[in-house]
Short mmCIF file of C-alpha atoms in Angstrom, two decimals:
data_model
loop_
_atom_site.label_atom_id
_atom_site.label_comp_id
_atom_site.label_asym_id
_atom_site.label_seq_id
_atom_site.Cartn_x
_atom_site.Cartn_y
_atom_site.Cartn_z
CA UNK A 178 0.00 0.00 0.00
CA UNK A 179 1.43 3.49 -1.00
CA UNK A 180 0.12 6.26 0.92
CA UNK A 181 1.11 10.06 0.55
CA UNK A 182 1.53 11.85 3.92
CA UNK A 183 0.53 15.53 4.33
CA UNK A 184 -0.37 18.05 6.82
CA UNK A 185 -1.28 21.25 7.43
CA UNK A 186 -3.04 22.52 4.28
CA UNK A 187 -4.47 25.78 6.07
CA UNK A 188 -6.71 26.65 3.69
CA UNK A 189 -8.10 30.37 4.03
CA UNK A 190 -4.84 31.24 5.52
CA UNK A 191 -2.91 34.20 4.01
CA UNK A 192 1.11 35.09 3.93
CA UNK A 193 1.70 38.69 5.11
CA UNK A 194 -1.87 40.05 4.26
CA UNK A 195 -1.99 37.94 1.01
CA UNK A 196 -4.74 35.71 -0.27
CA UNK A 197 -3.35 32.72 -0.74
CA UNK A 198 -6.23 30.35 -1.67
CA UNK A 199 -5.50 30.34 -5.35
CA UNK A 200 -1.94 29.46 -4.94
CA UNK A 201 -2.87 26.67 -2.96
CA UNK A 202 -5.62 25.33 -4.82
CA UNK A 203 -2.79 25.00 -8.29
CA UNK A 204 -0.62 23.19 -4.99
CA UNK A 205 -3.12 20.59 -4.33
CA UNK A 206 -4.36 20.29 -7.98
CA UNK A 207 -1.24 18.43 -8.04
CA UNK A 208 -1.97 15.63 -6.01
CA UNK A 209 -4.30 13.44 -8.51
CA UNK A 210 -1.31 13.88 -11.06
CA UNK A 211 0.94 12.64 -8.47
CA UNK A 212 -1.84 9.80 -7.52
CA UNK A 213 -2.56 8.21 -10.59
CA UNK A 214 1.47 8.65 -11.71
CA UNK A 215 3.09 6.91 -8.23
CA UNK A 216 -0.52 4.62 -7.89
CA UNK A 217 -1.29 6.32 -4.75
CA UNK A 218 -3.81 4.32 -2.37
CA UNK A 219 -4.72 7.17 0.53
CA UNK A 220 -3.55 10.74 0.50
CA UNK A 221 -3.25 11.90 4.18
CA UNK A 222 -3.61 14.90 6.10
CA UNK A 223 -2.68 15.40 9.53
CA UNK A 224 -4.59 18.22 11.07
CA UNK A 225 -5.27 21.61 10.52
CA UNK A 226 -7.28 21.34 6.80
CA UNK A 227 -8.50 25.11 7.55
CA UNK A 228 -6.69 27.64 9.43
CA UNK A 229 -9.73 29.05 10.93
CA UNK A 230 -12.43 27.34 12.96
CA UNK A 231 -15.25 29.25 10.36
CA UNK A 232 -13.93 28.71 7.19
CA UNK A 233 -15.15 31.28 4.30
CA UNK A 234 -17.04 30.00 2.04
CA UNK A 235 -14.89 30.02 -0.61
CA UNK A 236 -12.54 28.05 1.47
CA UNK A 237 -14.75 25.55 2.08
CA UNK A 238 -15.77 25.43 -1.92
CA UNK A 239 -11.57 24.79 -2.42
CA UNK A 240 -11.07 22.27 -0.01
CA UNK A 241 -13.98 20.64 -1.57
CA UNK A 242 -12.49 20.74 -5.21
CA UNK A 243 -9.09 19.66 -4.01
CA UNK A 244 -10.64 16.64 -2.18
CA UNK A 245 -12.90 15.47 -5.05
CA UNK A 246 -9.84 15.78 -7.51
CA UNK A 247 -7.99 13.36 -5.68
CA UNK A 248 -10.95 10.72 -4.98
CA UNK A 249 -11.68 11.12 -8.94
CA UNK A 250 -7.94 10.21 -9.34
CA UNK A 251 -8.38 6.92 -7.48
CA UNK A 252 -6.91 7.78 -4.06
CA UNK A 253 -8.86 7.53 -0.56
CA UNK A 254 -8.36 10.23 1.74
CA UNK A 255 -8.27 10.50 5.36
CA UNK A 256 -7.70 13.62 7.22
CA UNK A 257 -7.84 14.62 11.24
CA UNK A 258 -8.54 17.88 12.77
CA UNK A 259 -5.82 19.95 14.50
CA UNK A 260 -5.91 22.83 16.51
CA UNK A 261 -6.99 25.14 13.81
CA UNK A 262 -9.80 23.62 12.75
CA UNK A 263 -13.63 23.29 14.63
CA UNK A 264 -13.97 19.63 14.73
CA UNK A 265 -17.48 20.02 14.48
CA UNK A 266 -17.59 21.95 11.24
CA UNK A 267 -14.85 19.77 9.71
CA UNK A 268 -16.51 16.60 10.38
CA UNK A 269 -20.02 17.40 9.84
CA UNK A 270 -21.41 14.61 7.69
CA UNK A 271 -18.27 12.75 8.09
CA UNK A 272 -20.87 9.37 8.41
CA UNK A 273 -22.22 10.15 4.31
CA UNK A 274 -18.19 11.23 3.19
CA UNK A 275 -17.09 7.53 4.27
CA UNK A 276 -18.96 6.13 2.21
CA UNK A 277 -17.40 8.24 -0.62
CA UNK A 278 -14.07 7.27 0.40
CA UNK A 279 -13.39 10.51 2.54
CA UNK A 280 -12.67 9.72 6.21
CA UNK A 281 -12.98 13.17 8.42
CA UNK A 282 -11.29 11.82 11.83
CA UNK A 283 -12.44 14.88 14.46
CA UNK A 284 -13.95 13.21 17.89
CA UNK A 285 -10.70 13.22 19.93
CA UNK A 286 -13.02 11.63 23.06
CA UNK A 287 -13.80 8.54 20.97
CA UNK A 288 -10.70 6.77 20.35
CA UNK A 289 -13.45 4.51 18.42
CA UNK A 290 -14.12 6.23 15.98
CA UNK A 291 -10.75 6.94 14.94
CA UNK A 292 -9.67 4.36 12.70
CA UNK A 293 -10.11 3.68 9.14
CA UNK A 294 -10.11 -0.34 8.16
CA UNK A 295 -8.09 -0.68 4.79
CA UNK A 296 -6.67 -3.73 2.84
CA UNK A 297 -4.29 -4.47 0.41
CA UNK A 298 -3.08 -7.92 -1.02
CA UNK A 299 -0.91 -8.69 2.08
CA UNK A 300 -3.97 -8.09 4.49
CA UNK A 301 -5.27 -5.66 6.66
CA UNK A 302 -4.09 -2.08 7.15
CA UNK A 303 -5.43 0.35 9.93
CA UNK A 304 -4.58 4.30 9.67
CA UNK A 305 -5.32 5.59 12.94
CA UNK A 306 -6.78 9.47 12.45
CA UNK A 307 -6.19 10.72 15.83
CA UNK A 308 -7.46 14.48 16.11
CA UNK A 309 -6.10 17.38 17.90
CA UNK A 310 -5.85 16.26 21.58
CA UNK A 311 -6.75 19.48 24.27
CA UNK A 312 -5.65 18.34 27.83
CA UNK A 313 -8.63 20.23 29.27
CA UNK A 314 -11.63 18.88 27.47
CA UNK A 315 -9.75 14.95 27.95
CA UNK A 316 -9.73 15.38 31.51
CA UNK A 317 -13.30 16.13 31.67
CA UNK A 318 -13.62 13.07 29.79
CA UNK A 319 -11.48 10.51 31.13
CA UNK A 320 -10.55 11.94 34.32
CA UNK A 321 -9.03 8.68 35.78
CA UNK A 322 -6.56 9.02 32.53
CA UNK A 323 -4.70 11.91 35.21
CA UNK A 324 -4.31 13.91 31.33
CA UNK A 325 -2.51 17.12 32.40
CA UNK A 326 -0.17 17.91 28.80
CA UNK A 327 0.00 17.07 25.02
CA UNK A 328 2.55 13.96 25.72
CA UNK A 329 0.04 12.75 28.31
CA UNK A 330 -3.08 13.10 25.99
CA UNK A 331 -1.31 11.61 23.65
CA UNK A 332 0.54 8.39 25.50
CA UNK A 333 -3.42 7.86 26.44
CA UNK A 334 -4.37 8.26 22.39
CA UNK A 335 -1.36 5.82 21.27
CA UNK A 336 -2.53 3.43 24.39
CA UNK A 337 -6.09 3.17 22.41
CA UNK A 338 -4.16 2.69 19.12
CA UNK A 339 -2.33 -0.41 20.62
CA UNK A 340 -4.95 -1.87 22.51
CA UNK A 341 -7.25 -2.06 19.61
CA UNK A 342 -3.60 -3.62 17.52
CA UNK A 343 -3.39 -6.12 20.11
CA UNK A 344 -6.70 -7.54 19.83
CA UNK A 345 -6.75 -6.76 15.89
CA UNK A 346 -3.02 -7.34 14.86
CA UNK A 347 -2.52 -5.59 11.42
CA UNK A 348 -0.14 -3.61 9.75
CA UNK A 349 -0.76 0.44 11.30
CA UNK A 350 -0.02 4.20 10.83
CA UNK A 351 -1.16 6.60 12.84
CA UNK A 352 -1.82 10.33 12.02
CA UNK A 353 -1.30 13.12 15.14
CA UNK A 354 -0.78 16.99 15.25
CA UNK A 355 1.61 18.35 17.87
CA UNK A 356 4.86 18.98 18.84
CA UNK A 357 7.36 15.93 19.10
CA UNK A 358 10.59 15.79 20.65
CA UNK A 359 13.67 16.54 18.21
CA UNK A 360 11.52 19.92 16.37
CA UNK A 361 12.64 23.13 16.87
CA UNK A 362 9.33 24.99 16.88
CA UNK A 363 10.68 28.69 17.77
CA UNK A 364 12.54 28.34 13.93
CA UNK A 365 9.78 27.37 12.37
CA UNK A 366 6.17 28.78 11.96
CA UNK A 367 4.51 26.01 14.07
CA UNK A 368 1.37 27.83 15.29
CA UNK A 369 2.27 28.94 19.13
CA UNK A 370 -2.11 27.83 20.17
CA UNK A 371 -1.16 24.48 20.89
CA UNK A 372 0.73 25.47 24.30
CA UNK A 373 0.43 27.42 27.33
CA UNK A 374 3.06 28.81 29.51
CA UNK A 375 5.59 26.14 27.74
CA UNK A 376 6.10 24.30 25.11
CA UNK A 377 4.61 20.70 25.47
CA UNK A 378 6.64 18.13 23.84
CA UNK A 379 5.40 14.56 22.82
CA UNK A 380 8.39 12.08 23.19
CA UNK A 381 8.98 10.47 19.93
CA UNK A 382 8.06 6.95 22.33
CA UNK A 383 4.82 7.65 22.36
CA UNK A 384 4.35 6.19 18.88
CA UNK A 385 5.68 2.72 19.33
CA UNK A 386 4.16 0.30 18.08
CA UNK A 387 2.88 1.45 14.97
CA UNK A 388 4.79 0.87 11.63
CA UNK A 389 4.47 4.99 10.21
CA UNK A 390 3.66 8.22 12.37
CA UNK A 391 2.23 11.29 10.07
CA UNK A 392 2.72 14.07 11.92
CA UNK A 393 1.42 17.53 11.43
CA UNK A 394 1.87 21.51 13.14
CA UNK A 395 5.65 21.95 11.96
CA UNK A 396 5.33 23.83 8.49
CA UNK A 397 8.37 22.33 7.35
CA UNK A 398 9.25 18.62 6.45
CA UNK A 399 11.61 17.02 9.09
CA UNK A 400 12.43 13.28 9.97
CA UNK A 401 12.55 12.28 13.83
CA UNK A 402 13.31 8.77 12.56
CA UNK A 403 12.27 6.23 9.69
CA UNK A 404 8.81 5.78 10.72
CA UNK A 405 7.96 9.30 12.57
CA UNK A 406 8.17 12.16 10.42
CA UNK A 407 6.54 15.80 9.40
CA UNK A 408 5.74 16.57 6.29
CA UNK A 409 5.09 20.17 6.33
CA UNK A 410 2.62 22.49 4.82
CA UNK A 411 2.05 22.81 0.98
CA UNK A 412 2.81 26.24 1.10
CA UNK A 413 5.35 28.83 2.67
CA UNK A 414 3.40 30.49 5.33
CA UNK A 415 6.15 32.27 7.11
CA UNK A 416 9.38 33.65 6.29
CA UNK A 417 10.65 31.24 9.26
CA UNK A 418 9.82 28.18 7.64
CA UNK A 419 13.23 26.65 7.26
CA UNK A 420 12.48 24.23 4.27
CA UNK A 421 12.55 25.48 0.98
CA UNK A 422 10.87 22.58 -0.94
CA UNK A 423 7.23 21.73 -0.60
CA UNK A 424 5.74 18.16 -0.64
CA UNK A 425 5.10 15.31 1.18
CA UNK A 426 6.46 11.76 2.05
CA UNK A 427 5.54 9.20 0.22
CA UNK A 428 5.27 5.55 2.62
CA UNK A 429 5.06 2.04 1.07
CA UNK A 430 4.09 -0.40 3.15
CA UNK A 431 4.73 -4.11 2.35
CA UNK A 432 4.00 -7.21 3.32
CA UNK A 433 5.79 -6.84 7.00
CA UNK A 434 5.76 -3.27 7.95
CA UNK A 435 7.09 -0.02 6.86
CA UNK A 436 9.26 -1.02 3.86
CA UNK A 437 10.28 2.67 2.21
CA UNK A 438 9.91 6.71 2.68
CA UNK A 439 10.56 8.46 -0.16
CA UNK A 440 10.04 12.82 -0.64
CA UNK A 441 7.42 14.02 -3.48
CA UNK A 442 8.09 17.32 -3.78
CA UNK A 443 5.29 19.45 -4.94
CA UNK A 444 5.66 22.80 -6.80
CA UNK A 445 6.67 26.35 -4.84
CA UNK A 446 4.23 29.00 -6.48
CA UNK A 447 6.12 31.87 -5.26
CA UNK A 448 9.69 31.29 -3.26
CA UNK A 449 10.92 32.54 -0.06
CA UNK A 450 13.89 34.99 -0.64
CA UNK A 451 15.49 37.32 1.74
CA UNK A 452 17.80 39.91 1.05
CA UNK A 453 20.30 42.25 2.48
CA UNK A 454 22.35 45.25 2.17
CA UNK A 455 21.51 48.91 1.68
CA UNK A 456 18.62 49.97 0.06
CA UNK A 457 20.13 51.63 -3.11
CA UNK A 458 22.62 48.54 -3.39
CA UNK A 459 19.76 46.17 -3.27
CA UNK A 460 17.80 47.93 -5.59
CA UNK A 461 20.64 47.90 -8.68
CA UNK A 462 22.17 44.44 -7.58
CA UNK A 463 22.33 42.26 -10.87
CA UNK A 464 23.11 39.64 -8.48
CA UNK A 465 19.43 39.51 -7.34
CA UNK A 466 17.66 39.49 -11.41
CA UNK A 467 15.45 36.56 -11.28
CA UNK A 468 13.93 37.34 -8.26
CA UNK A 469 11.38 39.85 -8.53
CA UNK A 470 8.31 37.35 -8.86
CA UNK A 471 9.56 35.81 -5.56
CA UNK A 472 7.97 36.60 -1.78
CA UNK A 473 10.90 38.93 -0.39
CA UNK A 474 11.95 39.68 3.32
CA UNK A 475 14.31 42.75 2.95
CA UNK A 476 16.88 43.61 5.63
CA UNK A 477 17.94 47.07 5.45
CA UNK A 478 21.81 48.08 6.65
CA UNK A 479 21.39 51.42 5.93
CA UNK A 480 23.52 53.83 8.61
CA UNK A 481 19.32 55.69 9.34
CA UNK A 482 16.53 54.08 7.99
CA UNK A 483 15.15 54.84 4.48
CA UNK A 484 12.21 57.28 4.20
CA UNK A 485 9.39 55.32 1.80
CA UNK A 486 11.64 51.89 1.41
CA UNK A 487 9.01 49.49 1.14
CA UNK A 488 7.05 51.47 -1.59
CA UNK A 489 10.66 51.98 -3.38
CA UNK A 490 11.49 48.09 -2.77
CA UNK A 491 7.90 47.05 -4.44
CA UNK A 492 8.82 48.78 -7.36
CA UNK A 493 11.51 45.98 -7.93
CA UNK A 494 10.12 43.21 -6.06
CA UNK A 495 5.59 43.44 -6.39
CA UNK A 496 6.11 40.43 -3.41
CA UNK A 497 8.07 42.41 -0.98
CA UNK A 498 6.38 41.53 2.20
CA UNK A 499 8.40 42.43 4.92
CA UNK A 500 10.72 45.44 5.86
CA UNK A 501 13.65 45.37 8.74
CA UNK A 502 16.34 48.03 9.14
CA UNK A 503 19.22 46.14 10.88
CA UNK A 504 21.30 49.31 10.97
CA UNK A 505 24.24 50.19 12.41
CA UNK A 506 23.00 49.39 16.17
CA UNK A 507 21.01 46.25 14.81
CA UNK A 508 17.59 47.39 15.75
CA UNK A 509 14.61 46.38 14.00
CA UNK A 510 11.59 49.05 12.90
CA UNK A 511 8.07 48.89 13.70
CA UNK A 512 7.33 46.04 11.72
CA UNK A 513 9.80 43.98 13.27
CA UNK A 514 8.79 44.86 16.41
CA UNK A 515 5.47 43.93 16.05
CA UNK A 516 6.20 40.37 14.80
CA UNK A 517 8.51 39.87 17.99
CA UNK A 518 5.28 41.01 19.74
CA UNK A 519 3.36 38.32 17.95
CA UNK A 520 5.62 35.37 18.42
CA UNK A 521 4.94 35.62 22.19
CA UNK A 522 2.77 32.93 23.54
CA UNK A 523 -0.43 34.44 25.58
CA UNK A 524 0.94 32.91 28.78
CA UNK A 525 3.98 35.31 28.02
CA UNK A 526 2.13 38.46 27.03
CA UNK A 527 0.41 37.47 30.56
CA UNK A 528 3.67 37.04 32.61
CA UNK A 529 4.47 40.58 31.01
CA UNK A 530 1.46 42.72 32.18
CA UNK A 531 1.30 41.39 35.88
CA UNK A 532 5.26 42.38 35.89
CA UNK A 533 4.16 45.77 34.68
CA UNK A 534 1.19 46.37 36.47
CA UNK A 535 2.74 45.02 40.27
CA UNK A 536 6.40 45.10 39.43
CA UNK A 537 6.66 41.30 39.42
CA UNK A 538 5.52 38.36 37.43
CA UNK A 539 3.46 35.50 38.05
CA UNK A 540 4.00 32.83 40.96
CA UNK A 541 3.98 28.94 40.17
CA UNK A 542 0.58 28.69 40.98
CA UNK A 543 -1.00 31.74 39.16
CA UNK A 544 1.65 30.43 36.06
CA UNK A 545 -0.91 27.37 36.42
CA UNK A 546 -4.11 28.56 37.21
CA UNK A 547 -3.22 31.23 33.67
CA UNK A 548 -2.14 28.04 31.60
CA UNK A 549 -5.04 25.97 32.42
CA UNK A 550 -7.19 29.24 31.80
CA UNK A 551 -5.77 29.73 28.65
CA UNK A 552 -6.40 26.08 27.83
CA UNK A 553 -9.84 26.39 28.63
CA UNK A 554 -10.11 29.21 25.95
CA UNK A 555 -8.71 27.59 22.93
CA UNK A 556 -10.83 24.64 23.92
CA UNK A 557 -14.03 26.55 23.83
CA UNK A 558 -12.47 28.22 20.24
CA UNK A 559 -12.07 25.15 19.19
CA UNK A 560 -15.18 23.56 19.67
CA UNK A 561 -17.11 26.74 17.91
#
């Protein structure tokens, strides 16, 4: 059985106040080309389909044509909600699309109703779909579980996956959006919802026990070993996503396990460049011809920072998307600023105002009592 992993498709999301939607509908209008040419049997997707919990709908109208492409190309598909997406918009009539050969996994408190029976002509295969996992809304549920992080929620998930192996012994992967140990989130543009007051990591252990772990909520592709990888998002989302190809892995499974992993790239619409010097360098470097239809981060080195430099940097590159004057003292302008301001995680921007407003930060317990509020939040955005 061939399956093609993917994650993180995001659709609605834009790049720097960009619509993006078209650029990743000619992305995934790929897929059934790569399907019928490599004999694809299930195309993947491990969380986050949308990147907002209400979709447009025009979004929803994409997702739909990208989906029926690839099931009119030959392929099943099976995709799991992440921490983006409202599991009960995503999965609505999920009970009519399996029967169509689309399998929406979003119930994270049913480990039931996660897994998708398939077979090839060395037996049984089970993909386990296992949705975004919040620690708040599993300890409601399963309270003797003592679920108090991601790598708990999910050691509880992968226990489910194994118990049902154990009585139904088959050839397994197992789809899951989160952070596992080896990434390096902070260089990436893995989305910062998924944690409060710390990053959670999921030891790569957890997933023993199944032949192929499809991970998704890193951007770009990495490998934590043979059988647990990330594949990344189809498109360049952030100027901090350290990959430069796009694609997805593509994992054979033979008659005893896991028997290959190979990358498919897909095509980059619009590349990632970033360039620096001074302004009126940049703008005459020869150096840089072939990159004016590209998405372009300029750093500035200029002694004082150039009056009207992203209108004058447009006029060479349409796709310039992001301004920062480095300068002589290395500071950053308003722009830059801002996006530091972004990257911090609520619990931070939390720790920040109580150490402005009483001249000192949080204690242990309030630290706790913010993360699990916080928790509760995105839970309750979630569920919307």
């Amino acid at each position: 059985m061939r399956l093609l992993h993917t994650s993180d498709w995001h659709v609605g999301r834009t790049f720097h106040g960009a619509d993006t939607v078209d650029a990743l509908s000619a992305v995934l209008g790929e897929i059934p080309d790569r399907v019928r040419r490599e004999r694809i049997d299930v195309v993947l997707v491990a969380g986050d389909v949308y990147d907002s919990a209400m979709p447009a709908g025009r979004h929803v109208e994409a997702l739909t044509r990208a989906l029926q492409a690839i099931r009119d190309a030959g392929a099943e598909v099976i995709l799991s909600s992440g921490n983006h997406d409202s599991p009960a918009r995503l999965g609505a009539n999920a009970g009519f699309a399996r029967a169509g050969g689309l399998h929406l996994s979003t119930t994270a408190t049913d480990p039931s109703s996660w897994c998708v029976d398939l077979e090839d002509e060395h037996g049984p295969v089970r993909v386990y779909a296992v949705p975004y996992l919040e620690p708040v809304v599993l300890r409601a549920v399963v309270p003797e579980a003592g679920i108090d992080s991601q790598a708990s929620a999910m050691r509880w998930a992968m226990d489910a996956v194994r118990a049902d192996l154990a009585d139904r012994p088959a050839r397994s992967v197992v789809l899951a959006h989160c952070f596992a140990a080896g990434v390096e989130p902070e260089d990436d543009d893995a989305p910062r919802e998924i944690r409060a007051g710390g990053l959670d990591v999921v030891p790569i252990s957890a997933f023993d026990g199944v032949d192929y772990a499809a991970l998704g909520h890193i951007h770009s592709r990495q490998q934590l070993s043979p059988a647990v990888r990330y594949s990344g998002a189809p498109l360049h989302y952030s100027f901090r996503e350290r990959s430069p190809e796009r694609g997805g892995w593509l994992v054979e499974l033979g008659a005893r396990g896991l028997e290959r992993v190979d990358w498919l790239s897909l095509p980059v619409p619009r590349p990632l460049t970033e360039v620096r010097g001074e302004l009126e360098s940049l703008l005459a470097d020869p150096a840089l011809d072939g990159t004016e239809g590209h998405w372009v981060r300029a750093v500035l080195t200029d002694a004082a920072m150039p009056l009207d430099a992203m209108r004058r940097l447009q006029q060479r590159w349409p796709h310039c998307a992001q301004v920062e004057w480095a300068g002589s003292a290395g500071r950053g302008d308003g722009a830059d600023v801002r996006e530091r301001m972004q990257r911090r995680s609520d619990a931070e921007v939390v720790d920040d105002f109580l150490a402005h407003v009483r001249g000192e930060g949080p204690s242990d317990e309030e630290r706790a009592l913010v993360a699990d509020g916080l928790a509760r939040v995105a839970a309750a955005e979630a569920a919307r």
